[in-house]
Coordinates of C-alpha atoms and ligand atoms in Angstrom, one line a residue:
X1 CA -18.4 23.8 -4.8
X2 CA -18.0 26.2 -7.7
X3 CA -15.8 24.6 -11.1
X4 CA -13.4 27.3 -11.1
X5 CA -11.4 26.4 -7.7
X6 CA -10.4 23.6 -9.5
X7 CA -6.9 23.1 -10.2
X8 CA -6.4 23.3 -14.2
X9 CA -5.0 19.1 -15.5
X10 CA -1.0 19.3 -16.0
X11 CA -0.6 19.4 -19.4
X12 CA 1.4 16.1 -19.7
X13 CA -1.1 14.2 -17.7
X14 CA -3.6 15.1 -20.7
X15 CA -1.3 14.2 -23.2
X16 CA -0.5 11.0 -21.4
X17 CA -4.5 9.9 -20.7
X18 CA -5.5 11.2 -24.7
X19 CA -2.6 8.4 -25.7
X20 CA -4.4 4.8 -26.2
X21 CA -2.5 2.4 -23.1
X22 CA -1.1 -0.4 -23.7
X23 CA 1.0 -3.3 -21.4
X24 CA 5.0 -3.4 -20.9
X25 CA 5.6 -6.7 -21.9
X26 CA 9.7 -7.3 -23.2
X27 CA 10.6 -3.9 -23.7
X28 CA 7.3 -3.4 -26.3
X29 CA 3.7 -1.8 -25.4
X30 CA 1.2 -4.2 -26.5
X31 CA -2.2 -4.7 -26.3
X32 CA -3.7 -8.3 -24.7
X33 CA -3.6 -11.0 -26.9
X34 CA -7.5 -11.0 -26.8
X35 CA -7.4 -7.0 -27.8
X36 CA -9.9 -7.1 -25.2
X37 CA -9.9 -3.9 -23.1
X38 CA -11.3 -2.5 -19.9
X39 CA -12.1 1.3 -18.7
X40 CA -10.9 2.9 -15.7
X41 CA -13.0 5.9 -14.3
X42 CA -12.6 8.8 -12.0
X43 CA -14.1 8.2 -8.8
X44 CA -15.3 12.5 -8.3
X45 CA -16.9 12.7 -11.6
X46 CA -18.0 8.6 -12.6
X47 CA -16.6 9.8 -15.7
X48 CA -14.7 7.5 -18.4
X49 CA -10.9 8.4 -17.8
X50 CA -10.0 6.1 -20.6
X51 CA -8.9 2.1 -21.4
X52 CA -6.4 -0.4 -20.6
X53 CA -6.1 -3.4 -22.1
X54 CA -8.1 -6.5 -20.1
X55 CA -5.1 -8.9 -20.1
X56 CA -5.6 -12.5 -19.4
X57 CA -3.3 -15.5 -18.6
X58 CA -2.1 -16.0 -21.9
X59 CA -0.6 -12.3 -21.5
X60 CA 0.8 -13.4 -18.0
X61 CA 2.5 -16.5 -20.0
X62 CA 4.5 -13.8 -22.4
X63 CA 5.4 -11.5 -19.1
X64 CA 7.1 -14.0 -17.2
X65 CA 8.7 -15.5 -20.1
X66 CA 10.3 -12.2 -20.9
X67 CA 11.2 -11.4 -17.1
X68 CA 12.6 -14.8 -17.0
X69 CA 14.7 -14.6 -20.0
X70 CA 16.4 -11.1 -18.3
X71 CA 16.7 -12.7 -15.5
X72 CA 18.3 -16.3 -16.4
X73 CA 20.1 -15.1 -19.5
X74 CA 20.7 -11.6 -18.9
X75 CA 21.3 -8.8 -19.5
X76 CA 20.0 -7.9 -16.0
X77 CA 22.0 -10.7 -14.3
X78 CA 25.2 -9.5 -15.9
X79 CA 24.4 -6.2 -14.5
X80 CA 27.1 -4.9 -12.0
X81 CA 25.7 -3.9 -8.6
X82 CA 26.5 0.1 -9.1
X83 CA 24.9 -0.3 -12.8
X84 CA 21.8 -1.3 -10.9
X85 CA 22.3 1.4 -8.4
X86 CA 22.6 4.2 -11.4
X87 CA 19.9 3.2 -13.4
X88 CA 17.5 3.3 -10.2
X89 CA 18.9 7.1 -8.9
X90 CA 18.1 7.8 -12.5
X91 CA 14.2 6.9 -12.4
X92 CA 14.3 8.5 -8.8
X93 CA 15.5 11.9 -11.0
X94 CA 12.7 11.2 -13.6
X95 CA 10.4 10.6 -10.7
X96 CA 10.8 14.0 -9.2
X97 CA 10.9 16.0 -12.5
X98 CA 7.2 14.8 -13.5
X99 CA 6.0 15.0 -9.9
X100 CA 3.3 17.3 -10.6
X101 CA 2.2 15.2 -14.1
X102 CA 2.0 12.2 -11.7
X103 CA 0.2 13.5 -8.9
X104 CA -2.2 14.7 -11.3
X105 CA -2.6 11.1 -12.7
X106 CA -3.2 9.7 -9.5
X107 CA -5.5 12.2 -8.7
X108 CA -7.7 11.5 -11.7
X109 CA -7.8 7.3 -11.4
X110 CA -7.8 7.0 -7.3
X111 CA -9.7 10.1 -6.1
X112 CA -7.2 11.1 -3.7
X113 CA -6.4 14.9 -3.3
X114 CA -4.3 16.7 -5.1
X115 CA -3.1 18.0 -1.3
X116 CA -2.4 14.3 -0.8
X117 CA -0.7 13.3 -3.9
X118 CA 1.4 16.4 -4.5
X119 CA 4.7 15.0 -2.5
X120 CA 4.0 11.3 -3.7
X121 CA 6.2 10.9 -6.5
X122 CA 9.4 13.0 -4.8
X123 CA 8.6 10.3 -1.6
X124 CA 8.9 7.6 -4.6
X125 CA 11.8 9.0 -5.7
X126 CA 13.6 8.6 -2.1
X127 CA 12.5 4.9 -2.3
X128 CA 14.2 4.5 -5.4
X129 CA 17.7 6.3 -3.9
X130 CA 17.2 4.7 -0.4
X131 CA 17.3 1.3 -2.1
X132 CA 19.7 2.0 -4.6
X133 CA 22.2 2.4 -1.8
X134 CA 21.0 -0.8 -0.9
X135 CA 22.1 -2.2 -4.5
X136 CA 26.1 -1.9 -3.5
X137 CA 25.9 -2.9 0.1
X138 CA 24.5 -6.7 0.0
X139 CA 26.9 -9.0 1.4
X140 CA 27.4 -12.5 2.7
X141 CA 28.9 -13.6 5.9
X142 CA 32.2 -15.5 6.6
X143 CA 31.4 -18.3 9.2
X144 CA 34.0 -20.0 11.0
X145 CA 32.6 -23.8 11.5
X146 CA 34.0 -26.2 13.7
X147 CA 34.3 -29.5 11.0
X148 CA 37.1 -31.6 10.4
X149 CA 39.2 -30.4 7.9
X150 CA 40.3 -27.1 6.6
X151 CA 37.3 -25.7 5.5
X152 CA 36.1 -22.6 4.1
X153 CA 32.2 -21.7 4.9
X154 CA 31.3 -18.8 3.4
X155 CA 27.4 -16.9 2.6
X156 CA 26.1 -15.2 -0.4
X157 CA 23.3 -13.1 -0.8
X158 CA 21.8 -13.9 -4.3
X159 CA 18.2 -12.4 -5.8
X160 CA 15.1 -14.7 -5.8
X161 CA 14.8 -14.4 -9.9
X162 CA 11.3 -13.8 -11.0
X163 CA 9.0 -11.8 -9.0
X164 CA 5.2 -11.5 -9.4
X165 CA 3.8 -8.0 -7.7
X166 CA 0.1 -7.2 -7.4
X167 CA -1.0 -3.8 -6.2
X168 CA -4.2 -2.2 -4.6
X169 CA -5.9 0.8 -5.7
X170 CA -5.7 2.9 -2.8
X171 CA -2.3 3.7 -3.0
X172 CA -1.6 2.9 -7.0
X173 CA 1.9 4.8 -7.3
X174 CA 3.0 4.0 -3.9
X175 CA 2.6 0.2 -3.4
X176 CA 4.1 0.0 -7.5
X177 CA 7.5 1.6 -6.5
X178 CA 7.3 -0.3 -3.0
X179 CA 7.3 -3.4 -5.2
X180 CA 10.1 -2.1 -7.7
X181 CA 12.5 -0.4 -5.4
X182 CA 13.9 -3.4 -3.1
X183 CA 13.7 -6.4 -5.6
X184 CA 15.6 -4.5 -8.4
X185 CA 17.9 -2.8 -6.7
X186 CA 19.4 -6.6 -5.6
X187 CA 18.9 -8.0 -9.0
X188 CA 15.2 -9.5 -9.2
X189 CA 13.0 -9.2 -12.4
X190 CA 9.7 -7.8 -12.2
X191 CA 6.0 -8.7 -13.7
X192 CA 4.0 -6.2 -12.1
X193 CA 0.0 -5.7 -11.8
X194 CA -1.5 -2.8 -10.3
X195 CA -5.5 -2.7 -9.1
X196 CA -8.0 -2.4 -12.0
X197 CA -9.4 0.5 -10.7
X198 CA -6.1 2.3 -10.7
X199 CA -3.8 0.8 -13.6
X200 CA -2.4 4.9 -15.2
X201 CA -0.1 5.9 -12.6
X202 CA 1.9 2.5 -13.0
X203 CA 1.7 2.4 -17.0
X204 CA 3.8 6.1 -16.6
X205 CA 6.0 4.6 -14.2
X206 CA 5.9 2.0 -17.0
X207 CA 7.7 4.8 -19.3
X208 CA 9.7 6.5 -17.2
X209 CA 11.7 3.0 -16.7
X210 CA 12.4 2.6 -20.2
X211 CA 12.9 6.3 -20.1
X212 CA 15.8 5.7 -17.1
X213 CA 17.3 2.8 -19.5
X214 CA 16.5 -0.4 -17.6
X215 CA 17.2 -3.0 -20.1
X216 CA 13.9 -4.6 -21.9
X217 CA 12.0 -7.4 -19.6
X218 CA 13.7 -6.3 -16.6
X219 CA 9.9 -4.9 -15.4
X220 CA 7.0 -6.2 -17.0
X221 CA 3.4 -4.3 -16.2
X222 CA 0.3 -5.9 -17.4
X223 CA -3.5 -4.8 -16.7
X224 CA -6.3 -7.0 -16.3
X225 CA -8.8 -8.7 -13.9
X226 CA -6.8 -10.2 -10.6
X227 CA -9.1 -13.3 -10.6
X228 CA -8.0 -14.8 -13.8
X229 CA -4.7 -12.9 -15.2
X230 CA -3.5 -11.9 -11.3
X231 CA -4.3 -15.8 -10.4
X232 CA -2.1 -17.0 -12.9
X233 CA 0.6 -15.0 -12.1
X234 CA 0.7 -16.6 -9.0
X235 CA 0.2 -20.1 -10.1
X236 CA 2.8 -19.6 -12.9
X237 CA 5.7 -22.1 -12.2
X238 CA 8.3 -19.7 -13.5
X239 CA 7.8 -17.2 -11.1
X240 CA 10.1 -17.2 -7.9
X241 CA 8.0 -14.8 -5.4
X242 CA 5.2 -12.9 -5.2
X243 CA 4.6 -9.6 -3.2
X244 CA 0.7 -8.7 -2.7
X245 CA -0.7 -5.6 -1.0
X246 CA -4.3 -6.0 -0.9
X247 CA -7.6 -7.8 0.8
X248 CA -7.0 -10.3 3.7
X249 CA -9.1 -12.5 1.7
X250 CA -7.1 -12.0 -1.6
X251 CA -4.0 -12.7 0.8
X252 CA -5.8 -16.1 1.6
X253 CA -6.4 -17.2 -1.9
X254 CA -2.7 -16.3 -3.0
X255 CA -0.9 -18.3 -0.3
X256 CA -3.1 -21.3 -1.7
X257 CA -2.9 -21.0 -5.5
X258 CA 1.2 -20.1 -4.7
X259 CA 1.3 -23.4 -2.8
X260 CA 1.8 -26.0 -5.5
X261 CA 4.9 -24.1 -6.7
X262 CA 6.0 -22.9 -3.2
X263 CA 5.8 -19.3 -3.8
X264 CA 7.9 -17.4 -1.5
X265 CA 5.8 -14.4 -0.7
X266 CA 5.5 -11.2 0.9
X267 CA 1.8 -10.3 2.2
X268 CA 0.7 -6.3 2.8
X269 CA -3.0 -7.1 3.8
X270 CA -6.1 -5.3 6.0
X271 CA -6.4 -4.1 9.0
X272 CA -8.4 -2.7 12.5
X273 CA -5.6 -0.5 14.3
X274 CA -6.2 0.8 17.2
X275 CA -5.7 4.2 18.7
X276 CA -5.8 4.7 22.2
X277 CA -6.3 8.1 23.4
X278 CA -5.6 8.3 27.7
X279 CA -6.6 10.6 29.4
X280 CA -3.2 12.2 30.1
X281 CA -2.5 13.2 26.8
X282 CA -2.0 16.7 24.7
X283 CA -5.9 16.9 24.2
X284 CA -5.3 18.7 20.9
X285 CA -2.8 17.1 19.7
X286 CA -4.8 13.7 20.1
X287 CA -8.0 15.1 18.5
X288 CA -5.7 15.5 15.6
X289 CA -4.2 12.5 15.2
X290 CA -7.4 10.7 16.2
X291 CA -9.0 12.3 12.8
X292 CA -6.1 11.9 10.9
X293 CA -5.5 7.9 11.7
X294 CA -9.0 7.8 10.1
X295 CA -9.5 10.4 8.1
X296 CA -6.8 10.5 5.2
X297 CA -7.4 9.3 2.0
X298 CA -11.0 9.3 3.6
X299 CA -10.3 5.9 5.4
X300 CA -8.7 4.2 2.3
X301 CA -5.2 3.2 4.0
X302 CA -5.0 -0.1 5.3
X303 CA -3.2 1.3 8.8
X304 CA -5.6 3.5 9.4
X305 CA -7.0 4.4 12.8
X306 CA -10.1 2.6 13.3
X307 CA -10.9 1.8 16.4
X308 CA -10.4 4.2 18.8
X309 CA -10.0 3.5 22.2
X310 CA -10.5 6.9 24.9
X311 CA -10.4 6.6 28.3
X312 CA -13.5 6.6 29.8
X313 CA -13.4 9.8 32.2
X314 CA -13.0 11.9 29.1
X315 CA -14.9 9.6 26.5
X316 CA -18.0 11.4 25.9
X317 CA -16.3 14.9 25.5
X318 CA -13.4 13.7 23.4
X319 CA -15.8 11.6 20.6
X320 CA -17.8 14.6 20.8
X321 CA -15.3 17.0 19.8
X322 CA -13.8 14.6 17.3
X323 CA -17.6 14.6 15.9
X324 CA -16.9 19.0 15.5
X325 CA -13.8 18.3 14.2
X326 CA -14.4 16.0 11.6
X327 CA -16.6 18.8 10.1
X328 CA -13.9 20.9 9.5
X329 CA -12.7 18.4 6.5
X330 CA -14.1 20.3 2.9
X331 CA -15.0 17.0 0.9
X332 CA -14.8 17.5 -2.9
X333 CA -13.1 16.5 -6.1
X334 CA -9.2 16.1 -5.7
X335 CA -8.2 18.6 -7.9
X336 CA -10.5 21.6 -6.3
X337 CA -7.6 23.5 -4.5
X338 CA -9.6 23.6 -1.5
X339 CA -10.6 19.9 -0.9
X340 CA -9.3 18.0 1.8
X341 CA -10.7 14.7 1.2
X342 CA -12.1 12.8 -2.1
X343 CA -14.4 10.1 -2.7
X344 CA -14.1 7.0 -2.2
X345 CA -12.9 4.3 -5.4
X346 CA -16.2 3.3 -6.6
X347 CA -20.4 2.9 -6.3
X348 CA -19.0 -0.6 -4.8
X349 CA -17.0 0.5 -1.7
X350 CA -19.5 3.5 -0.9
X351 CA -22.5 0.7 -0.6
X352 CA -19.9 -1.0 1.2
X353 CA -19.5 1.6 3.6
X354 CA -22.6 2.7 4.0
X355 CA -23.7 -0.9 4.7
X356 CA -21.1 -0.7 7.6
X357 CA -22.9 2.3 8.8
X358 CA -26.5 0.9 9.0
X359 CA -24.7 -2.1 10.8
X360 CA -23.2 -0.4 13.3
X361 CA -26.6 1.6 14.2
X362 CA -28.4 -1.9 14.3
X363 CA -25.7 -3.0 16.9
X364 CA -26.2 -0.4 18.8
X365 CA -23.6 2.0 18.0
X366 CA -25.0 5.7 17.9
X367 CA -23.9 7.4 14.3
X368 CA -23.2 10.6 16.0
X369 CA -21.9 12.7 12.9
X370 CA -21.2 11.8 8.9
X371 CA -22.8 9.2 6.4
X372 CA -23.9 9.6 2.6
X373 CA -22.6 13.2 1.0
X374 CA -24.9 14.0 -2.0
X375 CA -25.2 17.8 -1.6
X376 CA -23.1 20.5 -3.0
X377 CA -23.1 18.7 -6.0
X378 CA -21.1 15.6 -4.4
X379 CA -23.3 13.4 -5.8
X380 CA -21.2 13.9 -8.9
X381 CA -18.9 10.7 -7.1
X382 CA -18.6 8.5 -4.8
X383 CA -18.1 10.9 -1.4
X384 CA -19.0 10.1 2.5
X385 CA -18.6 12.7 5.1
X386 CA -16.1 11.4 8.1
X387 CA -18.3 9.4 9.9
X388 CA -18.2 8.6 14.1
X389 CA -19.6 6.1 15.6
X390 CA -20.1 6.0 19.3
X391 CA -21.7 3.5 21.9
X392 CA -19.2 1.1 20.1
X393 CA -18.0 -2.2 21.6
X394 CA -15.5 -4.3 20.4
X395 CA -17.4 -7.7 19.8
X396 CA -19.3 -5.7 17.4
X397 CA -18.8 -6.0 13.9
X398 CA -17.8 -2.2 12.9
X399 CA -15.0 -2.2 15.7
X400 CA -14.0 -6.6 14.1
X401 CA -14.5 -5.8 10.2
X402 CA -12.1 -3.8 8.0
X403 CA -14.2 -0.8 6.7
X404 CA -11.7 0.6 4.1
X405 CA -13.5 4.2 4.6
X406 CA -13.9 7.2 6.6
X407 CA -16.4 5.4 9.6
X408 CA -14.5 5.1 13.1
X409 CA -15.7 3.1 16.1
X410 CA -14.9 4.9 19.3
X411 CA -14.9 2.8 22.5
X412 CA -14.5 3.6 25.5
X413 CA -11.7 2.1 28.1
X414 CA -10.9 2.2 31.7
X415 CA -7.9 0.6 32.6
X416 CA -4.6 -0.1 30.5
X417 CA -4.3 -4.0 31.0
X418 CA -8.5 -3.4 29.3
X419 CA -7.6 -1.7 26.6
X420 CA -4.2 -4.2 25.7
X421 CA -6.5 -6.6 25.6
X422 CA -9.0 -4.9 23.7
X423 CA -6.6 -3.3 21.2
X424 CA -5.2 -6.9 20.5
X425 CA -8.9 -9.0 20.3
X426 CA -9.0 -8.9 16.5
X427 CA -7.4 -11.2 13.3
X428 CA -5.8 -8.3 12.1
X429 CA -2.3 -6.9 13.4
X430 CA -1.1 -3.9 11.0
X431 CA -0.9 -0.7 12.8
X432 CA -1.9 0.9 16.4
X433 CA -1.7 4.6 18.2
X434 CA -0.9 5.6 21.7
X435 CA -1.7 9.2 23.0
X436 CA -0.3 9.8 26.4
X437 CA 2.3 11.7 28.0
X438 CA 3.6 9.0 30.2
X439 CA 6.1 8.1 28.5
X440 CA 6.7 4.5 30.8
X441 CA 2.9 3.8 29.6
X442 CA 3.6 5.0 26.1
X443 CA 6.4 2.1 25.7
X444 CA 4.6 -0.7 28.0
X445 CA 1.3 -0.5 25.3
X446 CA 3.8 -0.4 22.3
X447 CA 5.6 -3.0 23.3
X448 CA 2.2 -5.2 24.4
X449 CA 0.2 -4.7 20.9
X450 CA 0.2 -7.6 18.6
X451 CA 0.8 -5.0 15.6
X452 CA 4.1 -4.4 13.0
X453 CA 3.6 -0.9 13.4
X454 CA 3.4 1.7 16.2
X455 CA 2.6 5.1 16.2
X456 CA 3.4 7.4 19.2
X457 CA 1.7 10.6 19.9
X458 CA 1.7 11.1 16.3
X459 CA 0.0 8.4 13.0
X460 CA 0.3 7.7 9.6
X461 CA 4.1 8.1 9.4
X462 CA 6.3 5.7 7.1
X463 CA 10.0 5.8 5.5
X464 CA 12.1 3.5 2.9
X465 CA 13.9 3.2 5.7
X466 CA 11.9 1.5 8.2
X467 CA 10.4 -2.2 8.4
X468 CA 6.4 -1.9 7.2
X469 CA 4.5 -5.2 7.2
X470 CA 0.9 -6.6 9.6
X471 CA 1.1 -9.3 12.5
X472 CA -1.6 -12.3 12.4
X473 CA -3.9 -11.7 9.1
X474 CA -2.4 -8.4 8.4
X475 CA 0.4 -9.9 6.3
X476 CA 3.8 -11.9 6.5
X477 CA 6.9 -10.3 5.6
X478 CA 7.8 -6.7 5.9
X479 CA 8.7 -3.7 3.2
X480 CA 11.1 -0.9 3.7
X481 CA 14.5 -1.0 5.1
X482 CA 17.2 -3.4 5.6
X483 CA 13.7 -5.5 6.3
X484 CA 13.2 -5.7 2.8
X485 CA 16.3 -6.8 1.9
X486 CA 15.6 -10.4 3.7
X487 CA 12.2 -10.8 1.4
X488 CA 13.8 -10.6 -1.4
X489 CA 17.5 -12.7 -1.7
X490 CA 17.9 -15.9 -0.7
X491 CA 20.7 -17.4 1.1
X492 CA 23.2 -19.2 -0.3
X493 CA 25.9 -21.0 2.0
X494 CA 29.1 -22.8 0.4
X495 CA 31.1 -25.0 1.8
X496 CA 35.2 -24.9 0.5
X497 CA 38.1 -27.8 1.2
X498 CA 40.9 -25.8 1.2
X499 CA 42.9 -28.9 1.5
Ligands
NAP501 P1 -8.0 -6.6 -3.3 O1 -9.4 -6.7 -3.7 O2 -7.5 -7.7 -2.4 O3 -7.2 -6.5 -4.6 C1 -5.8 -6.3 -4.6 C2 -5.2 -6.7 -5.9 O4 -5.3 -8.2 -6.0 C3 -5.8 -6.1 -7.1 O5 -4.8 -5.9 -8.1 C4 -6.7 -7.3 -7.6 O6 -7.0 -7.2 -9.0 C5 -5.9 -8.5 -7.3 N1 -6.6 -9.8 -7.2 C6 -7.9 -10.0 -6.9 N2 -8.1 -11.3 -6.9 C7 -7.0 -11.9 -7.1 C8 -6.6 -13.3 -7.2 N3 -7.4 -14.3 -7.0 N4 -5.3 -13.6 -7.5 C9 -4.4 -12.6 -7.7 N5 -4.7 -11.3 -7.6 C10 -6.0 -11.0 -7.3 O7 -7.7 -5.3 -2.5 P2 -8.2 -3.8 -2.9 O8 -9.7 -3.8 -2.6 O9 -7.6 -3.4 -4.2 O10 -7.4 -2.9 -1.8 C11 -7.9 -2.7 -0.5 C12 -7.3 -3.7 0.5 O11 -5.9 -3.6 0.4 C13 -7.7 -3.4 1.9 O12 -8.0 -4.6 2.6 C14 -6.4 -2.8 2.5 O13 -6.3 -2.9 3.9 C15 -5.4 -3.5 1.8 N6 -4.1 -2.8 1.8 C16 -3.1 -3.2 2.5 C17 -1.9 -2.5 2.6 C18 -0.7 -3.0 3.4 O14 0.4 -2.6 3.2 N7 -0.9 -3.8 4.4 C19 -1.7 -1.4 1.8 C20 -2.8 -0.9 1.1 C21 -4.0 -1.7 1.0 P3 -8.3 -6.4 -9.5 O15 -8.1 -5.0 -9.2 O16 -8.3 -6.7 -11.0 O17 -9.5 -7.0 -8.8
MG502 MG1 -9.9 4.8 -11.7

C-alpha cells in the first residue's frame, strides 16, 4: 500500500509523543524511583514510539499513599456530589475537543484503525456525562423494621475509598475511562495502570484530568510491568478494590494475591462467544455480523464472535461466503485512510495466533481462507489476514481456547436444544449472537446462554448505560449502568432510637 494514503499524525499527538512521559503520582509527573524506563512500539511499523517509565512497587507504595490521603483526608471526600459531577462533564468537554489528537494516539500504540478509533474519545466523553449524572442521584433506602422500639433504619450509599484499576492493551482509552467514570463520579480515588504495550493514550487522559481540575491524588496513573508493580497494587493493604480487564489467567492470580486483604473486585476477563447463525435468518445481514463479531479490531476484543455456530442445511454455503467476504477487509497500517483492519499488538500474539492456526489444521479443522500477511509490504508489523476455519468441532481446542485474533471456528449445528448446549460447553461466559428471524427462538437461545451479554441480529454493540461484565471465567461483576454503581459503593445500614 503506497505511503501517501496515509493520514498525516495530528499535530498535538506529535507534540505529545516528542515530550519525555512521566507517571501521575500526587498531582506531579515523575519518573520511577528506579529512573528505570521501558519503550512502547507501534505495532504497523515495530518502530520505537517512545518511553515510559518502568515503575515498580516502591512507585505503587507512593500512589496509593497519595490516593489514600485524597481520599481519607480530602479534599476529594469534602467534595459535594454536583462538584464531582462538574469536574467530570468538564473532562467529558476536554475529551471531545482533542478527539482527533487521541484517536491518533491510540492509533500509533495499539494498532487499531484510525476508522476504529476516530469516535472513541467522543464515546468516552458520554461515559464521563452518563456517569456524572450518576454522581447526584446515589441514594440510600428508608426501611421500615419490625423491632421493638421506635427505631429509625435507614441506608447509605458510601464509596469504597481506594481503588486499584489495571487495563489491557486492546482497548487502552476505553477500559481507562471505563475504570474512571463510575468510581469517581460516587467519590472513589483512583491508582490506575494501563497495559504495557499501550501506556500513551492514558498518560493524556492523565493531563486532561489535571487539565478539568480534579484536585491532586484524586487519579494516580503509573506505568510499569503488571507482574511486579501491577501485583503489588493488588496486594497493597491500603487499597479498597480492584477492577481488572484482562487475561482469565491474570483474573486468577489477582483474586489470589487480593485475598489476604479481601480485595473487593470487579473482573473484565476472556472469552469464546458464540454466534449462531439459523437458517431462517437475513442471509446478508448475518454474513455481516458473522465477520464483524470476529473481525474488528482484527479479533482483539474479548466479546468477539468466535465460534460460530450455522445451521447445518446452509453450513457449507454460508462459511464459504464468509471465506469471500472476509477478503473484502484492506489490512494495513491504522492511519492509511483506506485500512480496515491493523495488526495485531506484537511478534508475541501473532506467533500466538498463528500457533492457533497450525493447531486447528492438526485437529482437523480445514483453514479455508487467511493466515500470515507478509506481502504488500505488511511485513512492516505484526498483520494476519481474517482467517476461517471450517470442519470445526467444539471439543477441539481452536473452538475451547481464547484466540485474541482474527481466526474463527465455524461449526456446524442441527437442532436448537444442540447448539444451546454447544454454545454453553466452554469456561468462558462473556458474549454470544443469534441470527434468526423467529423472534420466539431469538428470546428462547438468549435467555438459555450462560453469557452477560447478548447480541440479537446485530454484535459488538455497548453503552454507559447498559450492564457489561462475563459469566463463569469471563469475569465477576459488571461495568456500565446503574450496574456499575453496585461495584463500586458499599452499603451502609444505621440503626436510630428515636426514643
Ligand atoms: P493480561 O495479560 O491479562 O494483562 C492485563 C493487564 O494486567 C496488563 O496491564 C498487565 O500488565 C497486567 N498484569 C499482568 N500480570 C499481572 C499480575 N500478576 N498482577 C497484576 N496485574 C498484572 O491481558 P492482555 O493480554 O493485556 O489483554 C488481553 C486479554 O484481556 C484477553 O484475554 C481479553 O479477552 C481480555 N479482555 C477482557 C475484556 C472484558 O471486558 N471482559 C476487555 C478487553 C480485554 P503488563 O501489560 O505490564 O503485562
Ligand atoms: Mg504500543
Amino acid at each position: 500500500m503506497s505511503t501517501s494514503t496515509l493520514v498525516p499524525l495530528n499535530p498535538n499527538t506529535a507534540k505529545f509523543i516528542s515530550q519525555p512521559k512521566k507517571m501521575l503520582i500526587n498531582g506531579k509527573w515523575v519518573d520511577s524511583l528506579t529512573g528505570e524506563r521501558m519503550v512502547t512500539i507501534n505495532p504497523a511499523t515495530k518502530e520505537i514510539i517512545t518511553s515510559v517509565p518502568k515503575g515498580g512497587p516502591e512507585d505503587i507504595d507512593l500512589a496509593v499513599e497519595s490516593a489514600r490521603q485524597a481520599f481519607d483526608e480530602g479534599p476529594w471526600s469534602n467534595f459535594k456530589p454536583a462538584e464531582r459531577a462538574k469536574l467530570l462533564l468538564r473532562l467529558a468537554d476536554l475529551l471531545d475537543k482533542n478527539a482527533e489528537e487521541l484517536s491518533h494516539l491510540e492509533t500509533m500504540d495499539n494498532g487499531r484503525t484510525l476508522k476504529f478509533t476516530a469516535g472513541l474519545a467522543n464515546v468516552g466523553a458520554e461515559h464521563f456525562r452518563y456517569f456524572a449524572g450518576w454522581a447526584t442521584k446515589i441514594t440510600g433506602e428508608t426501611i421500615p423494621v419490625s423491632v421493638p422500639g421506635n427505631i429509625f433504619n435507614y441506608t447509605r450509599r458510601e464509596p469504597i475509598g481506594v481503588c486499584g484499576a489495571i487495563g489491557p492493551w486492546n482497548g487502552p482509552i476505553m477500559t481507562a475511562i471505563m475504570k474512571l467514570a463510575a468510581p469517581l463520579a460516587v467519590g472513589n480515588t483512583v491508582v490506575l495502570k494501563p497495559a504495557s504495550e499501550t501506556p500513551l493514550s492514558t498518560l493524556r487522559l492523565g493531563e486532561l484530568i489535571q487539565e478539568a481540575g480534579f484536585p491532586d491524588g484524586v487519579v494516580n496513573i503509573v506505568t510499569g510491568p503488571g507482574s511486579t508493580l501491577g501485583k503489588r497494587l493488588t496486594e497493597h493493604p491500603d487499597v479498597d478494590k480492584i477492577a481488572f480487564t484482562g487475561s482469565t489467567e491474570v483474573g486468577k492470580q489477582i483474586m489470589r494475591s487480593g485475598a489476604d486483604t479481601i480485595k473487593k473486585v470487579t473482573l473484565e476477563l476472556g472469552g469464546k462467544s458464540a454466534h449462531i447463525i439459523f437458517s431462517d435468518a437475513d442471509y446478508e445481514v448475518a454474513l455481516q455480523n458473522a465477520a464483524n463479531a470476529i473481525f474488528m479490531n482484527t479479533g482483539q476484543i474479548c466479546f468477539a464472535g468466535s465460534r460460530l455456530f450455522v445451521e447445518k442445511k446452509i453450513y457449507d454455503k454460508f462459511v464459504a461466503d464468509l471465506a469471500d467476504y472476509s477478503k473484502n477487509y484492506t489490512i494495513g497500517n491504522g492511519f492509511d485512510k483506506y485500512s480496515m483492519l491493523g495488526p495485531v499488538i506484537s511478534e508475541k500474539q501473532k506467533t500466538t495466533v498463528l500457533n492457533y492456526i497450525d493447531v486447528g489444521e492438526q485437529e482437523g479443522a480445514e483453514l479455508i481462507v487467511g493466515g500470515d500477511a507478509t506481502e504488500d509490504g505488511l511485513s512492516n508489523g505484526y498483520f494476519v489476514k481474517p482467517t476461517v476455519m471450517g470442519n470445526v468441532t467444539n471439543d477441539m481446542r481452536i473452538a475451547q481456547e481464547e484466540i485474541f485474533g482474527p481466526v474463527v471456528a465455524a461449526i456446524p449445528f442441527e437442532s436448537i436444544d444442540e447448539v444451546i448446549k454447544m454454545a454453553n460447553n466452554t469456561p468462558y461466559g462473556l458474549g454470544g449472537g443469534i441470527c434468526t428471524t423467529d423472534i420466539r427462538k431469538a428470546h428462547k437461545v438468549a435467555h438459555a446462554l450462560r453469557t452477560g451479554n447478548v447480541w440479537i441480529n446485530t454484535y459488538n454493540l455497548t453503552s454507559p448505560t447498559s450492564p457489561f461484565g462475563g459469566y463463569k471465567q469471563s469475569g465477576i461483576g459488571r461495568e456500565n449502568g446503574a450496574a456499575a454503581i453496585d461495584m463500586y459503593t458499599e452499603i451502609k445500614n444505621i440503626w436510630v432510637n428515636l426514643d
